[in-house]
Amino acid sequence: MDSLTMKPEEIEAESFRIIDKEAGEHGWPEAEWQVVRRSIHTSADFEYAGSMVFSDGAVEKAVAAIKSGCGIVTDTNMALSGMSKARLAPFGCRVSCHVADPDVAEAARHEGVTRSIAAMRKATANPDNRIFVIGNAPTALFELLRLVGEGKAHPALIIGLPVGFVGAEESKNALAATDGAIPFITNMGRKGGSNVAAAVVNALAIMAAEA
């Protein structure tokens, strides 16, 4: 098949066929595989087939939260752009990112913290925000875990996929160490990113539409 003449949906279908073939007997349950496969699709990185980690029932809880119309917050405008608003809109889910908000910038300067930390504090102050999507800043994930520990945040799901060499792996280890007390989807190691975090949300939104 000539890729130059293929329609977008045909390219996606062929991509998933290739991923399924190359992944072989991956051992993932069907629901989790939908998330892992879309992460591989957006990154062309098969390491996610071995590095992704889900708390028990994370996918089911996330789908239920989306179907309830919960707010979804991310730490970067790149992840915000990558999430399919068309798939989330039927459920009434509001998607937001506060890192560039003027009041967040002012709070960060006043309190001597990063804008990612200040943005997470603003996001958790709204009880409608139940799914937190972190694809860039380890400080955002560490702060969210602190707020949860202090009873100031009650996520239905944390998608923790920060990328980088300073704090990224450690923040994900801290999330996984909650041992399911907080529903989560994460991966082990330095890899991650806003594109992969958005892909996870899109996979969950598709499953919500099919549920």
PDB file of C-alpha atoms in Angstrom:
ATOM      1  CA  MET A   1       0.000   0.000   0.000  1.00  0.00           C
ATOM      2  CA  ASP A   2       1.378   3.416  -1.024  1.00  0.00           C
ATOM      3  CA  SER A   3       1.648   5.581   2.097  1.00  0.00           C
ATOM      4  CA  LEU A   4       1.405   8.731  -0.039  1.00  0.00           C
ATOM      5  CA  THR A   5      -2.166   7.890  -1.030  1.00  0.00           C
ATOM      6  CA  MET A   6      -3.364   6.494   2.299  1.00  0.00           C
ATOM      7  CA  LYS A   7      -6.008   8.294   4.328  1.00  0.00           C
ATOM      8  CA  PRO A   8      -5.149   9.269   7.943  1.00  0.00           C
ATOM      9  CA  GLU A   9      -7.378   6.547   9.380  1.00  0.00           C
ATOM     10  CA  GLU A  10      -5.727   3.983   7.086  1.00  0.00           C
ATOM     11  CA  ILE A  11      -2.281   5.080   8.235  1.00  0.00           C
ATOM     12  CA  GLU A  12      -3.322   4.745  11.859  1.00  0.00           C
ATOM     13  CA  ALA A  13      -4.828   1.303  11.293  1.00  0.00           C
ATOM     14  CA  GLU A  14      -1.715   0.127   9.477  1.00  0.00           C
ATOM     15  CA  SER A  15       0.488   1.542  12.226  1.00  0.00           C
ATOM     16  CA  PHE A  16      -1.427  -0.406  14.861  1.00  0.00           C
ATOM     17  CA  ARG A  17      -1.202  -3.558  12.752  1.00  0.00           C
ATOM     18  CA  ILE A  18       2.581  -3.171  12.601  1.00  0.00           C
ATOM     19  CA  ILE A  19       2.781  -2.500  16.346  1.00  0.00           C
ATOM     20  CA  ASP A  20       0.695  -5.571  17.162  1.00  0.00           C
ATOM     21  CA  LYS A  21       2.833  -7.719  14.875  1.00  0.00           C
ATOM     22  CA  GLU A  22       6.165  -6.478  16.205  1.00  0.00           C
ATOM     23  CA  ALA A  23       5.056  -6.549  19.846  1.00  0.00           C
ATOM     24  CA  GLY A  24       4.059 -10.184  19.556  1.00  0.00           C
ATOM     25  CA  GLU A  25       2.907 -11.890  22.759  1.00  0.00           C
ATOM     26  CA  HIS A  26       3.147  -8.842  24.986  1.00  0.00           C
ATOM     27  CA  GLY A  27       1.107 -10.153  27.922  1.00  0.00           C
ATOM     28  CA  TRP A  28      -0.902  -6.987  28.526  1.00  0.00           C
ATOM     29  CA  PRO A  29      -4.644  -7.229  29.279  1.00  0.00           C
ATOM     30  CA  GLU A  30      -6.719  -5.742  26.460  1.00  0.00           C
ATOM     31  CA  ALA A  31      -7.621  -2.457  28.193  1.00  0.00           C
ATOM     32  CA  GLU A  32      -4.073  -1.704  29.308  1.00  0.00           C
ATOM     33  CA  TRP A  33      -2.751  -2.681  25.879  1.00  0.00           C
ATOM     34  CA  GLN A  34      -4.882   0.015  24.271  1.00  0.00           C
ATOM     35  CA  VAL A  35      -3.003   2.575  26.359  1.00  0.00           C
ATOM     36  CA  VAL A  36       0.427   1.002  25.857  1.00  0.00           C
ATOM     37  CA  ARG A  37      -0.107   0.565  22.106  1.00  0.00           C
ATOM     38  CA  ARG A  38      -1.117   4.205  21.626  1.00  0.00           C
ATOM     39  CA  SER A  39       1.949   5.280  23.635  1.00  0.00           C
ATOM     40  CA  ILE A  40       4.116   3.237  21.289  1.00  0.00           C
ATOM     41  CA  HIS A  41       2.264   4.668  18.300  1.00  0.00           C
ATOM     42  CA  THR A  42       2.913   8.283  19.263  1.00  0.00           C
ATOM     43  CA  SER A  43       6.573   7.711  20.187  1.00  0.00           C
ATOM     44  CA  ALA A  44       7.642   4.844  17.868  1.00  0.00           C
ATOM     45  CA  ASP A  45       9.287   3.421  20.985  1.00  0.00           C
ATOM     46  CA  PHE A  46       8.609  -0.196  21.889  1.00  0.00           C
ATOM     47  CA  GLU A  47      10.237   0.235  25.296  1.00  0.00           C
ATOM     48  CA  TYR A  48       6.829   1.335  26.569  1.00  0.00           C
ATOM     49  CA  ALA A  49       5.649  -2.255  26.144  1.00  0.00           C
ATOM     50  CA  GLY A  50       7.944  -3.148  29.020  1.00  0.00           C
ATOM     51  CA  SER A  51       8.118   0.023  31.081  1.00  0.00           C
ATOM     52  CA  MET A  52       4.483   1.067  31.548  1.00  0.00           C
ATOM     53  CA  VAL A  53       2.949   0.519  34.987  1.00  0.00           C
ATOM     54  CA  PHE A  54      -0.746   0.618  35.943  1.00  0.00           C
ATOM     55  CA  SER A  55      -2.275   0.540  39.393  1.00  0.00           C
ATOM     56  CA  ASP A  56      -5.048  -2.015  39.779  1.00  0.00           C
ATOM     57  CA  GLY A  57      -8.180  -0.904  37.943  1.00  0.00           C
ATOM     58  CA  ALA A  58      -6.594   2.341  36.748  1.00  0.00           C
ATOM     59  CA  VAL A  59      -8.080   2.140  33.256  1.00  0.00           C
ATOM     60  CA  GLU A  60     -11.573   1.326  34.510  1.00  0.00           C
ATOM     61  CA  LYS A  61     -11.454   4.145  37.057  1.00  0.00           C
ATOM     62  CA  ALA A  62     -10.182   6.588  34.441  1.00  0.00           C
ATOM     63  CA  VAL A  63     -12.918   5.646  31.983  1.00  0.00           C
ATOM     64  CA  ALA A  64     -15.543   6.112  34.703  1.00  0.00           C
ATOM     65  CA  ALA A  65     -14.100   9.531  35.584  1.00  0.00           C
ATOM     66  CA  ILE A  66     -14.162  10.650  31.950  1.00  0.00           C
ATOM     67  CA  LYS A  67     -17.734   9.450  31.521  1.00  0.00           C
ATOM     68  CA  SER A  68     -18.683  11.483  34.609  1.00  0.00           C
ATOM     69  CA  GLY A  69     -17.387  14.644  32.899  1.00  0.00           C
ATOM     70  CA  CYS A  70     -14.448  15.282  35.199  1.00  0.00           C
ATOM     71  CA  GLY A  71     -11.957  18.070  34.608  1.00  0.00           C
ATOM     72  CA  ILE A  72      -8.596  17.090  33.147  1.00  0.00           C
ATOM     73  CA  VAL A  73      -5.491  19.129  33.945  1.00  0.00           C
ATOM     74  CA  THR A  74      -2.063  18.889  32.359  1.00  0.00           C
ATOM     75  CA  ASP A  75       1.287  20.478  33.081  1.00  0.00           C
ATOM     76  CA  THR A  76       2.069  21.630  29.530  1.00  0.00           C
ATOM     77  CA  ASN A  77       0.265  23.338  26.697  1.00  0.00           C
ATOM     78  CA  MET A  78       1.868  20.780  24.378  1.00  0.00           C
ATOM     79  CA  ALA A  79      -0.005  17.959  26.112  1.00  0.00           C
ATOM     80  CA  LEU A  80      -3.123  20.117  26.117  1.00  0.00           C
ATOM     81  CA  SER A  81      -2.839  20.521  22.346  1.00  0.00           C
ATOM     82  CA  GLY A  82      -2.338  16.791  21.855  1.00  0.00           C
ATOM     83  CA  MET A  83      -5.490  15.723  23.674  1.00  0.00           C
ATOM     84  CA  SER A  84      -8.497  15.089  21.467  1.00  0.00           C
ATOM     85  CA  LYS A  85     -11.071  17.676  22.523  1.00  0.00           C
ATOM     86  CA  ALA A  86     -13.544  16.130  20.068  1.00  0.00           C
ATOM     87  CA  ARG A  87     -13.380  12.805  21.922  1.00  0.00           C
ATOM     88  CA  LEU A  88     -13.695  14.405  25.354  1.00  0.00           C
ATOM     89  CA  ALA A  89     -16.363  16.978  24.537  1.00  0.00           C
ATOM     90  CA  PRO A  90     -19.323  14.539  24.498  1.00  0.00           C
ATOM     91  CA  PHE A  91     -18.662  13.812  28.167  1.00  0.00           C
ATOM     92  CA  GLY A  92     -18.377  17.471  29.159  1.00  0.00           C
ATOM     93  CA  CYS A  93     -14.749  17.115  30.238  1.00  0.00           C
ATOM     94  CA  ARG A  94     -12.963  20.460  30.540  1.00  0.00           C
ATOM     95  CA  VAL A  95      -9.263  20.256  29.709  1.00  0.00           C
ATOM     96  CA  SER A  96      -6.917  22.902  31.084  1.00  0.00           C
ATOM     97  CA  CYS A  97      -3.305  23.881  31.681  1.00  0.00           C
ATOM     98  CA  HIS A  98      -2.457  26.674  34.094  1.00  0.00           C
ATOM     99  CA  VAL A  99       1.298  26.938  33.660  1.00  0.00           C
ATOM    100  CA  ALA A 100       1.043  30.103  31.529  1.00  0.00           C
ATOM    101  CA  ASP A 101      -1.661  31.796  33.614  1.00  0.00           C
ATOM    102  CA  PRO A 102      -0.603  35.271  34.843  1.00  0.00           C
ATOM    103  CA  ASP A 103      -1.737  34.532  38.422  1.00  0.00           C
ATOM    104  CA  VAL A 104       0.328  31.327  38.407  1.00  0.00           C
ATOM    105  CA  ALA A 105       3.415  33.217  37.252  1.00  0.00           C
ATOM    106  CA  GLU A 106       2.869  35.780  40.013  1.00  0.00           C
ATOM    107  CA  ALA A 107       2.329  33.100  42.659  1.00  0.00           C
ATOM    108  CA  ALA A 108       5.504  31.299  41.539  1.00  0.00           C
ATOM    109  CA  ARG A 109       7.544  34.495  41.880  1.00  0.00           C
ATOM    110  CA  HIS A 110       6.005  35.373  45.228  1.00  0.00           C
ATOM    111  CA  GLU A 111       6.446  31.906  46.727  1.00  0.00           C
ATOM    112  CA  GLY A 112       9.808  31.133  45.113  1.00  0.00           C
ATOM    113  CA  VAL A 113       8.628  27.952  43.386  1.00  0.00           C
ATOM    114  CA  THR A 114       8.421  26.792  39.786  1.00  0.00           C
ATOM    115  CA  ARG A 115       5.394  27.683  37.704  1.00  0.00           C
ATOM    116  CA  SER A 116       4.682  23.949  37.414  1.00  0.00           C
ATOM    117  CA  ILE A 117       4.301  23.750  41.189  1.00  0.00           C
ATOM    118  CA  ALA A 118       2.129  26.868  41.348  1.00  0.00           C
ATOM    119  CA  ALA A 119       0.002  25.576  38.464  1.00  0.00           C
ATOM    120  CA  MET A 120      -0.588  22.280  40.245  1.00  0.00           C
ATOM    121  CA  ARG A 121      -1.691  24.117  43.383  1.00  0.00           C
ATOM    122  CA  LYS A 122      -4.179  26.112  41.335  1.00  0.00           C
ATOM    123  CA  ALA A 123      -5.447  23.000  39.576  1.00  0.00           C
ATOM    124  CA  THR A 124      -6.056  21.024  42.759  1.00  0.00           C
ATOM    125  CA  ALA A 125      -8.030  23.909  44.268  1.00  0.00           C
ATOM    126  CA  ASN A 126     -10.814  23.088  41.796  1.00  0.00           C
ATOM    127  CA  PRO A 127     -12.572  19.891  42.959  1.00  0.00           C
ATOM    128  CA  ASP A 128     -13.896  19.279  39.440  1.00  0.00           C
ATOM    129  CA  ASN A 129     -10.355  18.465  38.312  1.00  0.00           C
ATOM    130  CA  ARG A 130      -9.990  14.713  38.814  1.00  0.00           C
ATOM    131  CA  ILE A 131      -7.514  13.540  36.176  1.00  0.00           C
ATOM    132  CA  PHE A 132      -4.004  15.001  36.309  1.00  0.00           C
ATOM    133  CA  VAL A 133      -1.744  14.539  33.292  1.00  0.00           C
ATOM    134  CA  ILE A 134       1.957  15.231  33.789  1.00  0.00           C
ATOM    135  CA  GLY A 135       4.193  14.779  30.773  1.00  0.00           C
ATOM    136  CA  ASN A 136       7.039  17.173  31.400  1.00  0.00           C
ATOM    137  CA  ALA A 137       7.718  18.529  34.889  1.00  0.00           C
ATOM    138  CA  PRO A 138       8.798  16.198  37.700  1.00  0.00           C
ATOM    139  CA  THR A 139       8.219  19.085  40.108  1.00  0.00           C
ATOM    140  CA  ALA A 140       4.534  19.050  39.158  1.00  0.00           C
ATOM    141  CA  LEU A 141       4.275  15.350  39.965  1.00  0.00           C
ATOM    142  CA  PHE A 142       6.154  15.698  43.244  1.00  0.00           C
ATOM    143  CA  GLU A 143       3.912  18.612  44.242  1.00  0.00           C
ATOM    144  CA  LEU A 144       0.757  16.720  43.323  1.00  0.00           C
ATOM    145  CA  LEU A 145       1.860  13.775  45.443  1.00  0.00           C
ATOM    146  CA  ARG A 146       2.553  16.161  48.332  1.00  0.00           C
ATOM    147  CA  LEU A 147      -0.914  17.685  48.025  1.00  0.00           C
ATOM    148  CA  VAL A 148      -2.475  14.222  47.961  1.00  0.00           C
ATOM    149  CA  GLY A 149      -0.511  13.264  51.055  1.00  0.00           C
ATOM    150  CA  GLU A 150      -1.829  16.330  52.858  1.00  0.00           C
ATOM    151  CA  GLY A 151      -5.407  15.559  51.852  1.00  0.00           C
ATOM    152  CA  LYS A 152      -5.619  18.609  49.587  1.00  0.00           C
ATOM    153  CA  ALA A 153      -6.097  16.657  46.353  1.00  0.00           C
ATOM    154  CA  HIS A 154      -8.124  13.562  45.533  1.00  0.00           C
ATOM    155  CA  PRO A 155      -7.336  12.477  41.970  1.00  0.00           C
ATOM    156  CA  ALA A 156      -9.377   9.866  40.169  1.00  0.00           C
ATOM    157  CA  LEU A 157      -6.214   9.224  38.154  1.00  0.00           C
ATOM    158  CA  ILE A 158      -2.673  10.510  37.826  1.00  0.00           C
ATOM    159  CA  ILE A 159      -0.982  10.030  34.479  1.00  0.00           C
ATOM    160  CA  GLY A 160       2.634  10.529  35.450  1.00  0.00           C
ATOM    161  CA  LEU A 161       4.993  10.536  32.467  1.00  0.00           C
ATOM    162  CA  PRO A 162       7.512  13.331  33.041  1.00  0.00           C
ATOM    163  CA  VAL A 163      10.610  13.102  30.882  1.00  0.00           C
ATOM    164  CA  GLY A 164      14.209  14.031  31.569  1.00  0.00           C
ATOM    165  CA  PHE A 165      17.366  13.474  33.562  1.00  0.00           C
ATOM    166  CA  VAL A 166      16.633  15.396  36.774  1.00  0.00           C
ATOM    167  CA  GLY A 167      13.812  14.103  38.936  1.00  0.00           C
ATOM    168  CA  ALA A 168      11.752  12.427  36.219  1.00  0.00           C
ATOM    169  CA  GLU A 169      12.564   8.846  37.126  1.00  0.00           C
ATOM    170  CA  GLU A 170      12.454   9.612  40.847  1.00  0.00           C
ATOM    171  CA  SER A 171       9.034  11.259  40.646  1.00  0.00           C
ATOM    172  CA  LYS A 172       7.605   8.282  38.783  1.00  0.00           C
ATOM    173  CA  ASN A 173       9.104   5.909  41.318  1.00  0.00           C
ATOM    174  CA  ALA A 174       7.393   7.930  44.053  1.00  0.00           C
ATOM    175  CA  LEU A 175       4.066   7.667  42.215  1.00  0.00           C
ATOM    176  CA  ALA A 176       4.430   3.910  41.766  1.00  0.00           C
ATOM    177  CA  ALA A 177       5.365   3.570  45.443  1.00  0.00           C
ATOM    178  CA  THR A 178       1.874   4.720  46.423  1.00  0.00           C
ATOM    179  CA  ASP A 179       0.968   1.138  45.477  1.00  0.00           C
ATOM    180  CA  GLY A 180      -2.432   2.022  44.089  1.00  0.00           C
ATOM    181  CA  ALA A 181      -3.594   4.253  46.942  1.00  0.00           C
ATOM    182  CA  ILE A 182      -3.830   6.776  44.099  1.00  0.00           C
ATOM    183  CA  PRO A 183      -4.952   5.349  40.737  1.00  0.00           C
ATOM    184  CA  PHE A 184      -2.089   5.904  38.304  1.00  0.00           C
ATOM    185  CA  ILE A 185      -0.593   5.193  34.917  1.00  0.00           C
ATOM    186  CA  THR A 186       3.131   5.748  34.627  1.00  0.00           C
ATOM    187  CA  ASN A 187       6.323   4.265  33.240  1.00  0.00           C
ATOM    188  CA  MET A 188       9.687   3.474  34.704  1.00  0.00           C
ATOM    189  CA  GLY A 189      12.804   5.320  33.634  1.00  0.00           C
ATOM    190  CA  ARG A 190      13.686   8.667  32.092  1.00  0.00           C
ATOM    191  CA  LYS A 191      11.462   8.458  29.037  1.00  0.00           C
ATOM    192  CA  GLY A 192       8.041  10.058  28.796  1.00  0.00           C
ATOM    193  CA  GLY A 193       6.851  13.372  27.467  1.00  0.00           C
ATOM    194  CA  SER A 194       3.813  15.468  26.731  1.00  0.00           C
ATOM    195  CA  ASN A 195       3.074  13.596  23.507  1.00  0.00           C
ATOM    196  CA  VAL A 196       2.914  10.252  25.285  1.00  0.00           C
ATOM    197  CA  ALA A 197       0.858  11.692  28.154  1.00  0.00           C
ATOM    198  CA  ALA A 198      -1.663  13.078  25.664  1.00  0.00           C
ATOM    199  CA  ALA A 199      -1.760   9.726  23.873  1.00  0.00           C
ATOM    200  CA  VAL A 200      -2.725   8.012  27.124  1.00  0.00           C
ATOM    201  CA  VAL A 201      -5.644  10.421  27.580  1.00  0.00           C
ATOM    202  CA  ASN A 202      -6.768   9.827  24.007  1.00  0.00           C
ATOM    203  CA  ALA A 203      -6.703   6.072  24.470  1.00  0.00           C
ATOM    204  CA  LEU A 204      -8.832   6.410  27.603  1.00  0.00           C
ATOM    205  CA  ALA A 205     -11.277   8.738  25.829  1.00  0.00           C
ATOM    206  CA  ILE A 206     -11.720   6.222  23.014  1.00  0.00           C
ATOM    207  CA  MET A 207     -12.451   3.470  25.535  1.00  0.00           C
ATOM    208  CA  ALA A 208     -14.924   5.730  27.335  1.00  0.00           C
ATOM    209  CA  ALA A 209     -16.775   6.288  24.070  1.00  0.00           C
ATOM    210  CA  GLU A 210     -16.896   2.547  23.446  1.00  0.00           C
ATOM    211  CA  ALA A 211     -17.964   1.602  26.984  1.00  0.00           C
TER     212      ALA A 211
END
